[in-house]
Short mmCIF file of C-alpha atoms in Angstrom, two decimals:
data_model
loop_
_atom_site.label_atom_id
_atom_site.label_comp_id
_atom_site.label_asym_id
_atom_site.label_seq_id
_atom_site.Cartn_x
_atom_site.Cartn_y
_atom_site.Cartn_z
CA MET Y 1 88.05 100.79 148.11
CA ALA Y 2 90.75 98.45 147.26
CA PRO Y 3 91.73 96.13 149.53
CA PRO Y 4 94.39 96.47 152.00
CA ILE Y 5 98.11 96.09 151.03
CA ASP Y 6 99.89 93.39 152.86
CA PRO Y 7 103.63 94.27 153.50
CA ASP Y 8 105.08 90.94 153.31
CA ARG Y 9 103.45 89.64 150.55
CA LEU Y 10 105.15 89.39 146.91
CA PRO Y 11 104.95 91.93 144.81
CA GLU Y 12 102.73 90.70 141.70
CA ALA Y 13 105.69 90.91 139.95
CA THR Y 14 108.36 89.69 141.67
CA ALA Y 15 105.64 86.26 141.81
CA ARG Y 16 105.58 86.62 137.94
CA LEU Y 17 109.26 86.79 137.36
CA GLU Y 18 109.47 83.49 138.95
CA GLN Y 19 106.64 81.62 136.78
CA ASP Y 20 108.60 83.38 133.79
CA LEU Y 21 111.63 81.52 134.62
CA ALA Y 22 111.98 78.59 132.15
CA PRO Y 23 110.83 75.79 133.32
CA GLU Y 24 113.68 73.38 132.84
CA THR Y 25 115.87 75.31 135.21
CA ARG Y 26 113.76 74.57 138.11
CA ARG Y 27 114.92 72.06 140.33
CA PRO Y 28 111.83 69.51 141.58
CA ALA Y 29 113.39 69.84 144.52
CA ARG Y 30 112.64 73.02 146.74
CA GLU Y 31 115.85 74.95 147.52
CA LYS Y 32 116.98 78.58 148.19
CA GLN Y 33 120.16 80.27 149.13
CA ARG Y 34 120.42 82.69 151.92
CA GLY Y 35 123.87 84.08 151.11
CA PRO Y 36 126.68 81.40 150.78
CA VAL Y 37 123.96 79.12 152.38
CA THR Y 38 121.77 76.61 150.43
CA LEU Y 39 118.74 75.58 152.40
CA ARG Y 40 116.32 72.67 150.50
CA ARG Y 41 113.95 70.54 151.25
CA ASP Y 42 111.77 71.96 154.46
CA GLN Y 43 114.50 74.36 155.43
CA ALA Y 44 114.02 76.06 152.54
CA VAL Y 45 111.43 78.27 154.05
CA GLU Y 46 109.52 81.55 151.93
CA GLY Y 47 109.87 84.80 153.47
CA SER Y 48 111.94 88.34 153.04
CA THR Y 49 115.68 88.26 151.63
CA THR Y 50 118.52 89.94 153.58
CA ASP Y 51 118.26 92.95 151.54
CA GLN Y 52 114.82 93.26 152.06
CA ARG Y 53 115.26 93.71 155.43
CA LEU Y 54 118.07 95.52 155.25
CA LEU Y 55 116.26 98.18 152.78
CA ASP Y 56 112.79 98.44 154.78
CA SER Y 57 112.08 101.03 157.03
CA ARG Y 58 108.90 99.65 158.40
CA GLY Y 59 108.74 98.14 161.99
CA GLN Y 60 110.20 99.29 165.29
CA SER Y 61 113.01 100.61 166.71
CA ASP Y 62 114.85 97.32 166.94
CA TRP Y 63 116.95 97.89 163.63
CA VAL Y 64 119.21 100.30 165.67
CA HIS Y 65 120.43 97.23 167.34
CA THR Y 66 121.14 94.57 164.32
CA ASP Y 67 122.65 97.42 162.05
CA PRO Y 68 125.84 97.40 163.41
CA TRP Y 69 125.89 93.31 163.17
CA ARG Y 70 124.73 93.20 159.13
CA VAL Y 71 128.04 95.17 159.00
CA LEU Y 72 129.94 92.21 159.50
CA ARG Y 73 127.95 90.00 157.44
CA ILE Y 74 128.18 92.86 154.40
CA GLN Y 75 132.05 92.94 154.97
CA SER Y 76 132.17 89.01 154.76
CA GLU Y 77 130.54 88.90 151.36
CA PHE Y 78 133.33 91.66 150.47
CA VAL Y 79 136.21 89.18 152.03
CA GLU Y 80 134.96 86.13 150.79
CA GLY Y 81 134.48 87.36 147.33
CA PHE Y 82 137.95 89.14 147.36
CA GLY Y 83 139.41 85.71 148.08
CA LEU Y 84 137.57 83.61 145.82
CA LEU Y 85 138.18 86.29 143.04
CA ALA Y 86 141.34 87.77 143.39
CA GLU Y 87 143.47 85.04 141.28
CA LEU Y 88 141.07 84.56 138.17
CA PRO Y 89 142.86 85.94 134.85
CA SER Y 90 141.82 88.49 133.25
CA ALA Y 91 138.02 88.23 132.63
CA VAL Y 92 134.40 89.36 131.03
CA SER Y 93 131.47 89.96 133.20
CA VAL Y 94 128.15 88.59 130.62
CA PHE Y 95 124.33 89.83 131.76
CA GLY Y 96 121.32 89.12 130.21
CA SER Y 97 117.69 88.18 131.07
CA ALA Y 98 117.33 85.36 133.34
CA ARG Y 99 113.55 84.35 131.10
CA THR Y 100 115.52 83.03 128.33
CA HIS Y 101 114.62 79.55 127.30
CA ARG Y 102 117.40 77.33 126.23
CA ASP Y 103 115.30 77.08 122.74
CA ASP Y 104 115.20 80.49 122.41
CA PRO Y 105 117.87 82.02 119.73
CA GLU Y 106 119.15 84.37 122.18
CA TYR Y 107 120.40 81.22 124.82
CA ALA Y 108 122.29 80.03 121.75
CA VAL Y 109 124.23 83.27 121.40
CA GLY Y 110 125.29 83.39 124.84
CA GLU Y 111 126.89 80.17 124.41
CA ARG Y 112 128.52 81.25 121.51
CA ILE Y 113 129.90 84.67 123.24
CA GLY Y 114 130.57 82.77 126.52
CA ALA Y 115 133.13 79.96 124.35
CA ALA Y 116 134.45 82.72 121.95
CA LEU Y 117 135.54 84.80 125.46
CA ALA Y 118 137.01 81.57 127.05
CA ARG Y 119 139.02 80.63 123.60
CA ALA Y 120 140.20 84.42 123.40
CA GLY Y 121 141.58 83.55 127.11
CA TYR Y 122 139.21 85.20 129.13
CA ALA Y 123 137.32 83.87 132.48
CA VAL Y 124 133.90 84.47 131.97
CA ILE Y 125 131.86 86.26 135.15
CA ALA Y 126 127.77 85.72 135.09
CA GLY Y 127 125.22 86.39 137.02
CA GLY Y 128 124.73 82.49 137.84
CA GLY Y 129 121.07 81.52 137.19
CA PRO Y 130 119.43 80.36 134.24
CA GLY Y 131 118.55 82.03 130.63
CA ILE Y 132 121.81 83.96 129.21
CA MET Y 133 123.52 83.18 132.79
CA GLU Y 134 123.57 79.80 132.29
CA ALA Y 135 124.24 80.00 127.97
CA VAL Y 136 127.77 82.02 129.21
CA ASN Y 137 128.17 80.25 131.59
CA LYS Y 138 127.60 76.59 129.31
CA GLY Y 139 129.17 78.34 126.33
CA CYS Y 140 132.40 79.34 128.48
CA GLY Y 141 133.15 76.23 130.27
CA GLU Y 142 132.36 73.82 127.11
CA ALA Y 143 135.27 75.81 125.56
CA GLY Y 144 136.91 75.14 128.72
CA GLY Y 145 137.34 78.43 129.54
CA ILE Y 146 137.01 79.26 133.48
CA SER Y 147 133.43 79.81 134.81
CA VAL Y 148 132.12 82.15 137.13
CA GLY Y 149 128.86 82.44 138.76
CA LEU Y 150 127.68 85.15 141.21
CA GLY Y 151 124.66 84.51 142.61
CA ILE Y 152 121.80 86.51 144.68
CA GLU Y 153 119.08 85.55 147.42
CA LEU Y 154 115.92 86.32 145.84
CA PRO Y 155 112.44 85.67 147.31
CA PHE Y 156 111.57 82.53 144.69
CA GLU Y 157 113.84 79.77 144.80
CA GLN Y 158 116.63 80.08 142.76
CA HIS Y 159 120.42 78.25 142.43
CA LEU Y 160 123.75 78.45 140.48
CA ASN Y 161 123.41 76.98 137.11
CA ASP Y 162 125.35 73.53 136.73
CA TYR Y 163 127.68 75.00 134.19
CA VAL Y 164 129.55 77.07 136.88
CA ASP Y 165 133.11 75.83 138.18
CA ILE Y 166 133.61 79.18 140.41
CA GLY Y 167 130.62 80.44 142.05
CA LEU Y 168 129.73 82.50 144.80
CA ASN Y 169 126.44 83.92 146.68
CA PHE Y 170 125.36 86.49 147.30
CA ARG Y 171 122.86 88.69 150.07
CA TYR Y 172 123.01 92.02 148.81
CA PHE Y 173 123.33 93.51 145.75
CA PHE Y 174 125.40 96.15 145.79
CA ALA Y 175 128.28 93.66 147.34
CA ARG Y 176 127.60 91.42 144.44
CA LYS Y 177 127.89 94.24 141.55
CA THR Y 178 131.25 95.35 143.20
CA MET Y 179 132.31 92.30 142.42
CA PHE Y 180 131.67 91.99 138.45
CA VAL Y 181 133.23 95.98 138.18
CA LYS Y 182 136.33 95.34 140.05
CA TYR Y 183 137.40 91.56 138.75
CA ALA Y 184 136.17 92.25 134.40
CA GLN Y 185 138.07 94.06 132.01
CA ALA Y 186 135.00 94.60 129.96
CA PHE Y 187 131.09 94.13 130.23
CA VAL Y 188 129.18 92.13 127.48
CA VAL Y 189 125.33 93.28 127.39
CA LEU Y 190 123.01 91.27 126.37
CA PRO Y 191 119.32 91.30 125.31
CA GLY Y 192 117.42 91.81 129.21
CA GLY Y 193 115.07 93.31 131.49
CA PHE Y 194 115.11 95.20 135.02
CA GLY Y 195 118.66 93.93 135.94
CA THR Y 196 120.16 93.99 133.20
CA MET Y 197 119.55 97.63 132.57
CA ASP Y 198 120.79 98.01 136.23
CA GLU Y 199 124.39 96.70 135.84
CA LEU Y 200 124.14 98.24 132.22
CA PHE Y 201 124.16 101.97 133.47
CA GLU Y 202 125.86 101.30 137.16
CA ALA Y 203 128.63 100.30 134.23
CA LEU Y 204 128.33 103.55 132.68
CA THR Y 205 128.03 105.53 135.11
CA LEU Y 206 131.53 104.40 136.17
CA VAL Y 207 132.65 105.18 133.07
CA GLN Y 208 131.74 107.89 132.31
CA THR Y 209 132.58 109.35 135.76
CA GLY Y 210 136.37 107.82 135.20
CA LYS Y 211 135.90 105.08 138.05
CA VAL Y 212 137.10 102.66 135.69
CA THR Y 213 139.37 103.83 132.43
CA SER Y 214 139.46 101.32 129.24
CA PHE Y 215 136.46 99.78 130.14
CA PRO Y 216 134.64 98.42 127.33
CA VAL Y 217 130.95 98.41 127.70
CA VAL Y 218 129.45 96.35 124.21
CA LEU Y 219 125.98 95.69 123.93
CA PHE Y 220 125.13 92.99 121.85
CA GLY Y 221 121.72 92.73 119.95
CA SER Y 222 121.00 95.70 117.64
CA ALA Y 223 118.02 95.03 117.29
CA TYR Y 224 116.86 95.33 121.29
CA TRP Y 225 119.11 97.77 121.79
CA SER Y 226 118.80 100.81 119.11
CA GLY Y 227 115.24 101.93 120.71
CA LEU Y 228 117.11 102.65 123.39
CA VAL Y 229 119.88 104.06 121.89
CA ASP Y 230 117.83 106.50 119.64
CA TRP Y 231 116.06 107.17 123.20
CA LEU Y 232 119.49 108.09 124.92
CA ARG Y 233 120.74 109.80 121.33
CA THR Y 234 117.17 112.05 120.83
CA THR Y 235 115.90 113.15 124.38
CA MET Y 236 118.82 112.78 127.25
CA LEU Y 237 121.22 114.36 124.77
CA GLY Y 238 118.52 116.44 123.07
CA GLU Y 239 118.06 117.77 126.44
CA HIS Y 240 121.81 117.94 127.17
CA LYS Y 241 121.82 115.40 130.02
CA ILE Y 242 124.57 113.78 128.72
CA ASN Y 243 127.34 115.06 125.77
CA GLU Y 244 127.61 114.41 122.57
CA VAL Y 245 131.19 111.33 123.95
CA ASP Y 246 128.74 109.99 126.31
CA LEU Y 247 127.22 107.39 123.57
CA ASP Y 248 130.24 106.61 123.10
CA LEU Y 249 130.87 104.57 125.63
CA MET Y 250 128.71 101.85 124.10
CA HIS Y 251 129.66 99.44 121.15
CA VAL Y 252 126.35 97.87 119.59
CA THR Y 253 126.78 95.27 117.70
CA ASP Y 254 125.63 91.52 116.39
CA ASP Y 255 129.27 89.98 115.57
CA VAL Y 256 130.55 87.39 117.71
CA GLU Y 257 134.21 88.00 117.08
CA ASP Y 258 133.79 91.86 117.15
CA VAL Y 259 132.57 91.67 120.86
CA VAL Y 260 136.30 90.00 121.46
CA ASP Y 261 137.97 92.54 119.63
CA THR Y 262 136.58 95.58 121.09
CA ILE Y 263 137.67 93.85 124.32
CA ARG Y 264 141.21 93.21 123.06
CA ARG Y 265 141.29 96.66 121.71
CA HIS Y 266 140.48 98.28 125.28
CA GLU Y 267 142.87 96.06 126.96
CA ARG Y 268 145.58 97.06 124.11
CA LEU Y 269 145.34 100.65 125.01
CA ARG Y 270 144.89 100.21 128.84
CA GLN Y 271 148.47 98.01 128.47
CA ALA Y 272 149.95 101.28 126.22
CA ARG Y 273 148.92 103.50 129.00
CA GLY Y 274 150.83 101.69 131.54
#
């Protein structure tokens, strides 16, 4: 018989995710983000996240009395995000794996993309964490651009990387994801895992349904993305779950300058449409 499940224990996949983060991105002192609040040392106790408590249906009915207060906390995240980012210049949101180490060639690509976007006059918005997120923030900042990091409260310790110029930590994924879209003119997606896929397909859905217009979604790294694109074409399109034109919503490239050119081309199209 299988051992009983402890509902308050972190799933093995979550624990492994923390272990897979590059060691150089971990801080020696314990630190935990709880929304915009930073907790360190003895205050950085392990426990469930705000998102987890919101989405967990277990427990007594006392959640009925706390959810109205959660609405105010959710509202505050939107207010803080809107207030912080409203005066950004044209920006591009860049996504990719938090597990990419600094000696990985993909980290260097992230730096080059961040720098190229900065030189083209774009602010760069990333998740604010390690890996690809750190790389694009670093490249942008060192090229003189505005480097934005939107962090998220996680069950394990994570902090905004040292290359973020403007940073905000969120409790709720959905509030954070709104900021990625609202203040960006494009998405650039480097190789990543579930979180990267979540952001990619949300962007594609918004473009497909016309919620955002003239919004390029650039996938960088054809070797990584070719399997997914082939599956979309042969299986999803083959079974009529999408249309042929939906495949054109993604632009796959291995050229950093092509990333910038694609974004500029869509920006000119958007301006021409008024």
